[in-house]
mmCIF file of C-alpha atoms in Angstrom:
data_model
loop_
_atom_site.group_PDB
_atom_site.id
_atom_site.type_symbol
_atom_site.label_atom_id
_atom_site.label_comp_id
_atom_site.label_asym_id
_atom_site.label_seq_id
_atom_site.Cartn_x
_atom_site.Cartn_y
_atom_site.Cartn_z
ATOM 1 C CA MET O 167 28.862 12.968 6.304
ATOM 2 C CA LYS O 168 30.489 9.810 4.899
ATOM 3 C CA ASN O 169 31.824 9.977 1.340
ATOM 4 C CA ASP O 170 30.954 8.022 -1.671
ATOM 5 C CA GLU O 171 33.784 5.658 -1.281
ATOM 6 C CA TYR O 172 32.767 4.710 2.178
ATOM 7 C CA TYR O 173 29.270 3.720 0.960
ATOM 8 C CA MET O 174 30.691 1.988 -2.112
ATOM 9 C CA SER O 175 32.815 -0.127 0.132
ATOM 10 C CA LEU O 176 29.706 -1.274 1.936
ATOM 11 C CA ALA O 177 28.070 -2.125 -1.343
ATOM 12 C CA LEU O 178 31.176 -4.150 -2.393
ATOM 13 C CA LYS O 179 30.647 -6.134 1.057
ATOM 14 C CA GLU O 180 27.164 -6.900 -0.216
ATOM 15 C CA ALA O 181 28.580 -8.044 -3.618
ATOM 16 C CA LYS O 182 30.693 -10.382 -1.543
ATOM 17 C CA LYS O 183 27.676 -11.921 0.000
ATOM 18 C CA ALA O 184 26.371 -12.740 -3.518
ATOM 19 C CA LEU O 185 29.609 -14.717 -4.114
ATOM 20 C CA LEU O 186 28.872 -17.013 -1.302
ATOM 21 C CA ILE O 187 25.536 -18.199 -2.836
ATOM 22 C CA ASP O 188 27.261 -18.403 -6.448
ATOM 23 C CA GLU O 189 25.389 -15.411 -7.659
ATOM 24 C CA VAL O 190 26.999 -12.747 -9.807
ATOM 25 C CA PRO O 191 28.660 -10.372 -7.299
ATOM 26 C CA VAL O 192 26.766 -7.222 -7.375
ATOM 27 C CA GLY O 193 25.865 -5.273 -4.256
ATOM 28 C CA ALA O 194 23.701 -2.169 -3.500
ATOM 29 C CA ILE O 195 23.193 0.122 -0.434
ATOM 30 C CA ILE O 196 20.486 2.911 -0.216
ATOM 31 C CA VAL O 197 21.178 5.800 1.925
ATOM 32 C CA LYS O 198 18.722 8.482 3.183
ATOM 33 C CA ASP O 199 19.949 11.464 5.479
ATOM 34 C CA ASP O 200 23.314 9.777 5.762
ATOM 35 C CA LYS O 201 21.798 6.622 7.162
ATOM 36 C CA ILE O 202 21.543 3.237 5.444
ATOM 37 C CA ILE O 203 18.063 2.143 4.915
ATOM 38 C CA ALA O 204 18.734 -0.959 2.579
ATOM 39 C CA ARG O 205 21.540 -3.372 1.927
ATOM 40 C CA ALA O 206 21.129 -5.931 -0.767
ATOM 41 C CA HIS O 207 22.981 -8.238 -3.232
ATOM 42 C CA ASN O 208 21.947 -10.201 -6.173
ATOM 43 C CA THR O 209 19.725 -13.304 -5.603
ATOM 44 C CA ARG O 210 18.269 -13.846 -9.089
ATOM 45 C CA GLU O 211 19.308 -17.462 -9.469
ATOM 46 C CA SER O 212 18.727 -18.695 -5.864
ATOM 47 C CA LYS O 213 15.381 -17.030 -5.529
ATOM 48 C CA LYS O 214 14.217 -17.739 -9.252
ATOM 49 C CA ASP O 215 13.096 -14.131 -9.543
ATOM 50 C CA VAL O 216 13.676 -11.850 -12.335
ATOM 51 C CA PHE O 217 13.700 -8.937 -9.777
ATOM 52 C CA GLY O 218 16.480 -10.368 -7.922
ATOM 53 C CA HIS O 219 19.094 -7.902 -8.904
ATOM 54 C CA ALA O 220 20.944 -6.139 -6.213
ATOM 55 C CA GLU O 221 19.268 -2.668 -7.118
ATOM 56 C CA THR O 222 15.745 -4.056 -7.275
ATOM 57 C CA ASN O 223 16.179 -6.074 -3.886
ATOM 58 C CA ALA O 224 17.466 -2.798 -2.279
ATOM 59 C CA ILE O 225 14.587 -0.730 -3.664
ATOM 60 C CA ARG O 226 12.125 -3.348 -2.316
ATOM 61 C CA LYS O 227 13.669 -3.106 0.941
ATOM 62 C CA ALA O 228 13.633 0.682 1.092
ATOM 63 C CA ASN O 229 9.965 0.712 -0.107
ATOM 64 C CA LYS O 230 9.153 -1.374 2.961
ATOM 65 C CA LYS O 231 11.372 0.487 5.353
ATOM 66 C CA LEU O 232 9.903 3.917 4.233
ATOM 67 C CA ASN O 233 6.277 2.419 3.651
ATOM 68 C CA ALA O 234 6.297 4.328 0.387
ATOM 69 C CA TRP O 235 7.072 3.485 -3.090
ATOM 70 C CA ARG O 236 8.755 6.883 -3.610
ATOM 71 C CA LEU O 237 12.517 7.112 -2.692
ATOM 72 C CA ASP O 238 12.807 11.042 -2.704
ATOM 73 C CA GLY O 239 15.932 12.233 -1.097
ATOM 74 C CA CYS O 240 17.664 8.747 -1.342
ATOM 75 C CA ILE O 241 21.025 7.792 -2.902
ATOM 76 C CA ILE O 242 21.801 4.323 -4.221
ATOM 77 C CA TYR O 243 25.319 2.955 -4.306
ATOM 78 C CA VAL O 244 25.693 0.091 -6.514
ATOM 79 C CA THR O 245 28.767 -1.722 -7.601
ATOM 80 C CA VAL O 246 27.757 -1.986 -11.228
ATOM 81 C CA GLU O 247 26.077 0.296 -13.712
ATOM 82 C CA PRO O 248 22.285 -0.546 -13.552
ATOM 83 C CA CYS O 249 20.514 -2.512 -16.384
ATOM 84 C CA ILE O 250 17.440 -1.090 -18.041
ATOM 85 C CA MET O 251 15.101 -2.645 -15.739
ATOM 86 C CA CYS O 252 16.901 -1.522 -12.553
ATOM 87 C CA GLY O 253 17.594 1.867 -14.102
ATOM 88 C CA GLY O 254 13.826 2.353 -14.974
ATOM 89 C CA ALA O 255 12.961 1.412 -11.495
ATOM 90 C CA LEU O 256 15.288 3.846 -10.109
ATOM 91 C CA ILE O 257 13.781 6.606 -12.122
ATOM 92 C CA GLN O 258 10.321 5.535 -11.355
ATOM 93 C CA SER O 259 11.229 5.665 -7.567
ATOM 94 C CA ARG O 260 12.263 9.188 -7.878
ATOM 95 C CA ILE O 261 15.621 8.561 -6.329
ATOM 96 C CA GLU O 262 17.788 11.623 -5.915
ATOM 97 C CA LYS O 263 21.182 10.154 -6.991
ATOM 98 C CA ILE O 264 22.654 6.967 -8.383
ATOM 99 C CA VAL O 265 26.270 6.199 -7.722
ATOM 100 C CA TYR O 266 27.721 3.206 -9.418
ATOM 101 C CA GLY O 267 31.374 1.625 -9.619
ATOM 102 C CA ALA O 268 31.990 -0.279 -12.765
ATOM 103 C CA LYS O 269 30.426 0.223 -16.152
ATOM 104 C CA ASP O 270 28.401 -2.634 -17.675
ATOM 105 C CA LEU O 271 29.166 -2.814 -21.348
ATOM 106 C CA LYS O 272 26.750 -5.490 -21.993
ATOM 107 C CA GLY O 273 23.695 -3.873 -20.445
ATOM 108 C CA GLY O 274 24.342 -0.620 -18.698
ATOM 109 C CA ALA O 275 21.391 1.679 -18.858
ATOM 110 C CA PHE O 276 23.114 5.027 -18.059
ATOM 111 C CA GLU O 277 26.175 5.037 -20.567
ATOM 112 C CA SER O 278 27.294 1.738 -21.749
ATOM 113 C CA SER O 279 24.328 -0.041 -23.637
ATOM 114 C CA ILE O 280 21.931 2.981 -23.869
ATOM 115 C CA ASN O 281 21.354 6.249 -21.824
ATOM 116 C CA ILE O 282 17.670 5.973 -20.664
ATOM 117 C CA LEU O 283 17.794 9.465 -19.331
ATOM 118 C CA GLU O 284 17.626 10.551 -23.016
ATOM 119 C CA ALA O 285 14.005 9.244 -23.096
ATOM 120 C CA LYS O 286 11.447 11.765 -24.065
ATOM 121 C CA ASN O 287 8.954 13.138 -21.419
ATOM 122 C CA ILE O 288 10.353 11.207 -18.299
ATOM 123 C CA ASN O 289 9.339 13.115 -15.302
ATOM 124 C CA HIS O 290 12.613 12.557 -13.150
ATOM 125 C CA HIS O 291 16.208 12.829 -13.854
ATOM 126 C CA PRO O 292 18.468 11.507 -10.989
ATOM 127 C CA GLN O 293 21.997 12.627 -10.717
ATOM 128 C CA ILE O 294 24.543 10.168 -11.935
ATOM 129 C CA ILE O 295 27.909 9.587 -10.472
ATOM 130 C CA SER O 296 30.120 6.670 -12.065
ATOM 131 C CA GLY O 297 33.552 5.240 -11.387
ATOM 132 C CA VAL O 298 33.595 5.154 -7.566
ATOM 133 C CA LEU O 299 35.961 2.269 -6.655
ATOM 134 C CA GLU O 300 35.723 1.279 -10.203
ATOM 135 C CA ASP O 301 38.625 -1.244 -10.160
ATOM 136 C CA GLU O 302 37.351 -3.174 -7.115
ATOM 137 C CA CYS O 303 33.782 -3.286 -8.383
ATOM 138 C CA SER O 304 35.012 -4.495 -11.854
ATOM 139 C CA ARG O 305 37.521 -7.009 -10.491
ATOM 140 C CA ILE O 306 35.158 -8.863 -8.177
ATOM 141 C CA ILE O 307 32.787 -9.523 -11.223
ATOM 142 C CA SER O 308 35.637 -10.481 -13.756
ATOM 143 C CA ASP O 309 37.187 -12.814 -11.134
ATOM 144 C CA TYR O 310 33.671 -14.514 -10.586
ATOM 145 C CA PHE O 311 33.354 -15.355 -14.360
ATOM 146 C CA LYS O 312 36.922 -16.409 -14.659
ATOM 147 C CA THR O 313 36.510 -18.882 -11.829
ATOM 148 C CA LYS O 314 33.257 -19.964 -13.175
ATOM 149 C CA ARG O 315 34.717 -20.776 -16.674
ATOM 150 C CA LYS O 316 37.600 -22.737 -15.076
ATOM 151 C CA LYS O 317 35.205 -24.770 -13.176
ATOM 152 C CA GLU O 318 33.070 -25.547 -16.302
ATOM 153 C CA GLU O 319 36.073 -26.469 -18.334
ATOM 154 C CA LYS O 320 36.970 -29.185 -15.732
ATOM 155 C CA MET F 85 -5.652 -21.138 -30.275
ATOM 156 C CA LYS F 86 -7.181 -17.978 -29.117
ATOM 157 C CA ASN F 87 -6.238 -14.749 -30.696
ATOM 158 C CA ASP F 88 -4.610 -11.560 -29.492
ATOM 159 C CA GLU F 89 -7.943 -9.745 -28.990
ATOM 160 C CA TYR F 90 -9.275 -12.447 -26.836
ATOM 161 C CA TYR F 91 -6.306 -12.174 -24.422
ATOM 162 C CA MET F 92 -6.222 -8.398 -24.564
ATOM 163 C CA SER F 93 -9.849 -8.378 -23.419
ATOM 164 C CA LEU F 94 -8.840 -10.505 -20.426
ATOM 165 C CA ALA F 95 -6.035 -8.007 -19.770
ATOM 166 C CA LEU F 96 -8.727 -5.244 -19.887
ATOM 167 C CA LYS F 97 -10.714 -7.208 -17.375
ATOM 168 C CA GLU F 98 -7.658 -7.156 -14.925
ATOM 169 C CA ALA F 99 -7.361 -3.219 -15.711
ATOM 170 C CA LYS F 100 -11.014 -2.858 -14.362
ATOM 171 C CA LYS F 101 -9.845 -4.580 -11.218
ATOM 172 C CA ALA F 102 -7.352 -1.854 -10.658
ATOM 173 C CA LEU F 103 -10.046 0.668 -10.971
ATOM 174 C CA LEU F 104 -11.957 -0.677 -8.081
ATOM 175 C CA ILE F 105 -8.956 0.069 -5.896
ATOM 176 C CA ASP F 106 -8.343 3.464 -7.321
ATOM 177 C CA GLU F 107 -5.188 2.428 -9.108
ATOM 178 C CA VAL F 108 -4.231 3.469 -12.549
ATOM 179 C CA PRO F 109 -6.233 0.969 -14.733
ATOM 180 C CA VAL F 110 -3.502 -1.248 -16.407
ATOM 181 C CA GLY F 111 -3.790 -4.904 -16.640
ATOM 182 C CA ALA F 112 -1.543 -7.736 -17.947
ATOM 183 C CA ILE F 113 -2.038 -11.489 -18.604
ATOM 184 C CA ILE F 114 0.987 -13.822 -19.340
ATOM 185 C CA VAL F 115 0.297 -16.938 -21.640
ATOM 186 C CA LYS F 116 2.270 -19.935 -22.179
ATOM 187 C CA ASP F 117 1.246 -22.868 -24.527
ATOM 188 C CA ASP F 118 -2.108 -21.186 -24.906
ATOM 189 C CA LYS F 119 -2.485 -21.289 -21.123
ATOM 190 C CA ILE F 120 -2.897 -18.264 -18.887
ATOM 191 C CA ILE F 121 -0.157 -18.475 -16.287
ATOM 192 C CA ALA F 122 -0.545 -14.949 -14.677
ATOM 193 C CA ARG F 123 -3.140 -12.363 -14.420
ATOM 194 C CA ALA F 124 -2.354 -9.041 -12.563
ATOM 195 C CA HIS F 125 -3.241 -5.316 -12.496
ATOM 196 C CA ASN F 126 -1.518 -2.313 -11.088
ATOM 197 C CA THR F 127 -1.140 -2.197 -7.304
ATOM 198 C CA ARG F 128 1.644 0.450 -6.836
ATOM 199 C CA GLU F 129 -0.286 2.801 -4.511
ATOM 200 C CA SER F 130 -2.181 0.291 -2.466
ATOM 201 C CA LYS F 131 0.926 -1.928 -1.888
ATOM 202 C CA LYS F 132 3.370 0.990 -1.680
ATOM 203 C CA ASP F 133 5.724 -0.743 -3.977
ATOM 204 C CA VAL F 134 7.353 0.740 -6.984
ATOM 205 C CA PHE F 135 7.318 -2.732 -8.642
ATOM 206 C CA GLY F 136 3.429 -2.705 -8.393
ATOM 207 C CA HIS F 137 2.931 -2.222 -12.285
ATOM 208 C CA ALA F 138 0.688 -4.735 -13.855
ATOM 209 C CA GLU F 139 3.557 -6.171 -15.919
ATOM 210 C CA THR F 140 5.972 -6.475 -12.884
ATOM 211 C CA ASN F 141 3.129 -8.124 -10.863
ATOM 212 C CA ALA F 142 2.464 -10.493 -13.700
ATOM 213 C CA ILE F 143 6.057 -11.375 -14.265
ATOM 214 C CA ARG F 144 6.431 -12.198 -10.436
ATOM 215 C CA LYS F 145 3.474 -14.387 -10.641
ATOM 216 C CA ALA F 146 4.844 -16.274 -13.764
ATOM 217 C CA ASN F 147 8.130 -16.712 -12.184
ATOM 218 C CA LYS F 148 6.470 -18.294 -9.077
ATOM 219 C CA LYS F 149 4.227 -20.462 -11.314
ATOM 220 C CA LEU F 150 7.137 -21.707 -13.466
ATOM 221 C CA ASN F 151 9.563 -21.825 -10.571
ATOM 222 C CA ALA F 152 12.094 -20.139 -12.912
ATOM 223 C CA TRP F 153 12.995 -16.462 -13.629
ATOM 224 C CA ARG F 154 13.047 -17.024 -17.341
ATOM 225 C CA LEU F 155 9.868 -16.699 -19.337
ATOM 226 C CA ASP F 156 11.088 -18.439 -22.507
ATOM 227 C CA GLY F 157 8.080 -19.222 -24.740
ATOM 228 C CA CYS F 158 5.626 -16.827 -22.940
ATOM 229 C CA ILE F 159 3.683 -13.891 -24.273
ATOM 230 C CA ILE F 160 2.412 -10.889 -22.287
ATOM 231 C CA TYR F 161 -0.755 -8.995 -23.038
ATOM 232 C CA VAL F 162 -0.715 -5.721 -21.438
ATOM 233 C CA THR F 163 -3.229 -2.851 -21.960
ATOM 234 C CA VAL F 164 -0.667 -0.232 -22.160
ATOM 235 C CA GLU F 165 2.813 0.210 -23.651
ATOM 236 C CA PRO F 166 5.416 -0.958 -20.877
ATOM 237 C CA CYS F 167 7.496 1.703 -19.107
ATOM 238 C CA ILE F 168 11.385 1.475 -19.124
ATOM 239 C CA MET F 169 11.373 -0.600 -15.841
ATOM 240 C CA CYS F 170 8.795 -2.982 -17.028
ATOM 241 C CA GLY F 171 10.180 -3.254 -20.660
ATOM 242 C CA GLY F 172 13.642 -3.890 -19.212
ATOM 243 C CA ALA F 173 12.150 -6.567 -16.849
ATOM 244 C CA LEU F 174 10.545 -8.164 -19.857
ATOM 245 C CA ILE F 175 13.586 -8.309 -21.865
ATOM 246 C CA GLN F 176 15.553 -9.681 -18.893
ATOM 247 C CA SER F 177 12.769 -12.495 -18.571
ATOM 248 C CA ARG F 178 13.554 -13.583 -22.204
ATOM 249 C CA ILE F 179 9.789 -13.188 -22.796
ATOM 250 C CA GLU F 180 9.026 -14.314 -26.469
ATOM 251 C CA LYS F 181 6.425 -11.615 -27.360
ATOM 252 C CA ILE F 182 5.035 -8.343 -25.887
ATOM 253 C CA VAL F 183 1.530 -7.437 -27.175
ATOM 254 C CA TYR F 184 0.176 -4.159 -25.898
ATOM 255 C CA GLY F 185 -2.969 -1.923 -26.564
ATOM 256 C CA ALA F 186 -2.546 1.630 -26.173
ATOM 257 C CA LYS F 187 0.663 3.753 -26.538
ATOM 258 C CA ASP F 188 2.127 5.538 -23.468
ATOM 259 C CA LEU F 189 3.315 8.856 -24.807
ATOM 260 C CA LYS F 190 4.842 9.940 -21.372
ATOM 261 C CA GLY F 191 6.936 6.864 -20.716
ATOM 262 C CA GLY F 192 6.543 4.017 -23.314
ATOM 263 C CA ALA F 193 9.673 2.108 -23.659
ATOM 264 C CA PHE F 194 9.159 0.567 -27.136
ATOM 265 C CA GLU F 195 8.202 3.416 -29.273
ATOM 266 C CA SER F 196 6.850 6.470 -27.456
ATOM 267 C CA SER F 197 9.339 7.762 -25.099
ATOM 268 C CA ILE F 198 12.402 5.629 -26.022
ATOM 269 C CA ASN F 199 12.912 2.298 -27.905
ATOM 270 C CA ILE F 200 14.984 0.190 -25.419
ATOM 271 C CA LEU F 201 15.258 -2.567 -28.045
ATOM 272 C CA GLU F 202 17.839 -0.198 -29.719
ATOM 273 C CA ALA F 203 20.465 -0.709 -26.766
ATOM 274 C CA LYS F 204 23.543 -1.958 -27.801
ATOM 275 C CA ASN F 205 24.663 -5.611 -26.805
ATOM 276 C CA ILE F 206 21.282 -6.616 -25.296
ATOM 277 C CA ASN F 207 20.961 -10.446 -25.628
ATOM 278 C CA HIS F 208 17.228 -10.779 -26.236
ATOM 279 C CA HIS F 209 14.820 -9.099 -28.514
ATOM 280 C CA PRO F 210 11.230 -10.019 -27.954
ATOM 281 C CA GLN F 211 8.613 -9.566 -30.758
ATOM 282 C CA ILE F 212 6.538 -6.466 -30.305
ATOM 283 C CA ILE F 213 2.911 -6.226 -31.424
ATOM 284 C CA SER F 214 0.977 -2.975 -30.548
ATOM 285 C CA GLY F 215 -2.480 -1.642 -31.067
ATOM 286 C CA VAL F 216 -4.589 -4.616 -30.046
ATOM 287 C CA LEU F 217 -7.917 -3.169 -28.573
ATOM 288 C CA GLU F 218 -6.144 0.119 -28.558
ATOM 289 C CA ASP F 219 -9.245 2.357 -28.186
ATOM 290 C CA GLU F 220 -10.645 0.457 -25.295
ATOM 291 C CA CYS F 221 -7.147 0.232 -23.536
ATOM 292 C CA SER F 222 -6.762 3.970 -23.982
ATOM 293 C CA ARG F 223 -10.217 4.913 -22.946
ATOM 294 C CA ILE F 224 -10.147 3.251 -19.653
ATOM 295 C CA ILE F 225 -7.064 5.244 -18.654
ATOM 296 C CA SER F 226 -8.218 8.755 -19.913
ATOM 297 C CA ASP F 227 -11.732 8.225 -18.221
ATOM 298 C CA TYR F 228 -9.756 7.293 -14.943
ATOM 299 C CA PHE F 229 -7.759 10.564 -15.040
ATOM 300 C CA LYS F 230 -10.858 12.556 -16.170
ATOM 301 C CA THR F 231 -12.808 11.392 -13.210
ATOM 302 C CA LYS F 232 -10.007 11.827 -10.882
ATOM 303 C CA ARG F 233 -9.448 15.411 -11.900
ATOM 304 C CA LYS F 234 -13.181 16.156 -11.430
ATOM 305 C CA LYS F 235 -13.132 14.788 -7.917
ATOM 306 C CA GLU F 236 -10.097 16.826 -7.028
ATOM 307 C CA GLU F 237 -11.802 19.969 -8.496
ATOM 308 C CA LYS F 238 -14.770 19.512 -6.133
#
């Protein structure tokens, strides 16, 4: 069985694809029974779709692949802490485990901005693992925004 | 200008369409400049798509209609309090106002299960109005589950 760092490195590869189309570089991989069933990156601006985050794109692909809206027994590896929308979707999907790299202080839904797992009466609590390849996952985002600001200043 | 009850009655009509395909009867309408730009109902089971809630379906339609992922200046009328996923998506979309009918004690994201507007550092706080045509919006759901249980008992 491959380890968390291995799958996060693939999520980072997805994040790099987002860079190529000038999207915030976030990537995600969904794994079931040690097989990758979805790979996705952020496409919100290019597709003009609010559900274009890496996690939502990966969930949609996994729903299609499994022909089911439930993702029981699946693990998502995502380079950044999911936002409230994506975190809510992951809970709804009954995903087994959420592994993320960098925290998102501005909108992270599992520790940084709020912890949605503290909501009353929710019927599913995925396991959460954070900080996997944290530095690389964080650096690719901060480099992106630094470059973007420099371009705008010119 | 038409009032909240008028638009909620149209959202209820959408909820009734969900009933016809044996989906939990929730409906939503998105309005901009007093014009309806999206009508949708719950399709999660039939489309096998975790994003098949009435609100997510309505947001996707509105994104397409406006050719933009932002819904500035839009109002959503939805028969039931949005869940964390839908509530998060509505905040992300920068929607101006969220009007809902019945509370959702099991998963409502604006008062019942959690209040996601209390998250730190979020960059948009839509106005919230609740309780519009509350009884009708609540009854259609409770009737649906009563009928479903009766069928299963047979």
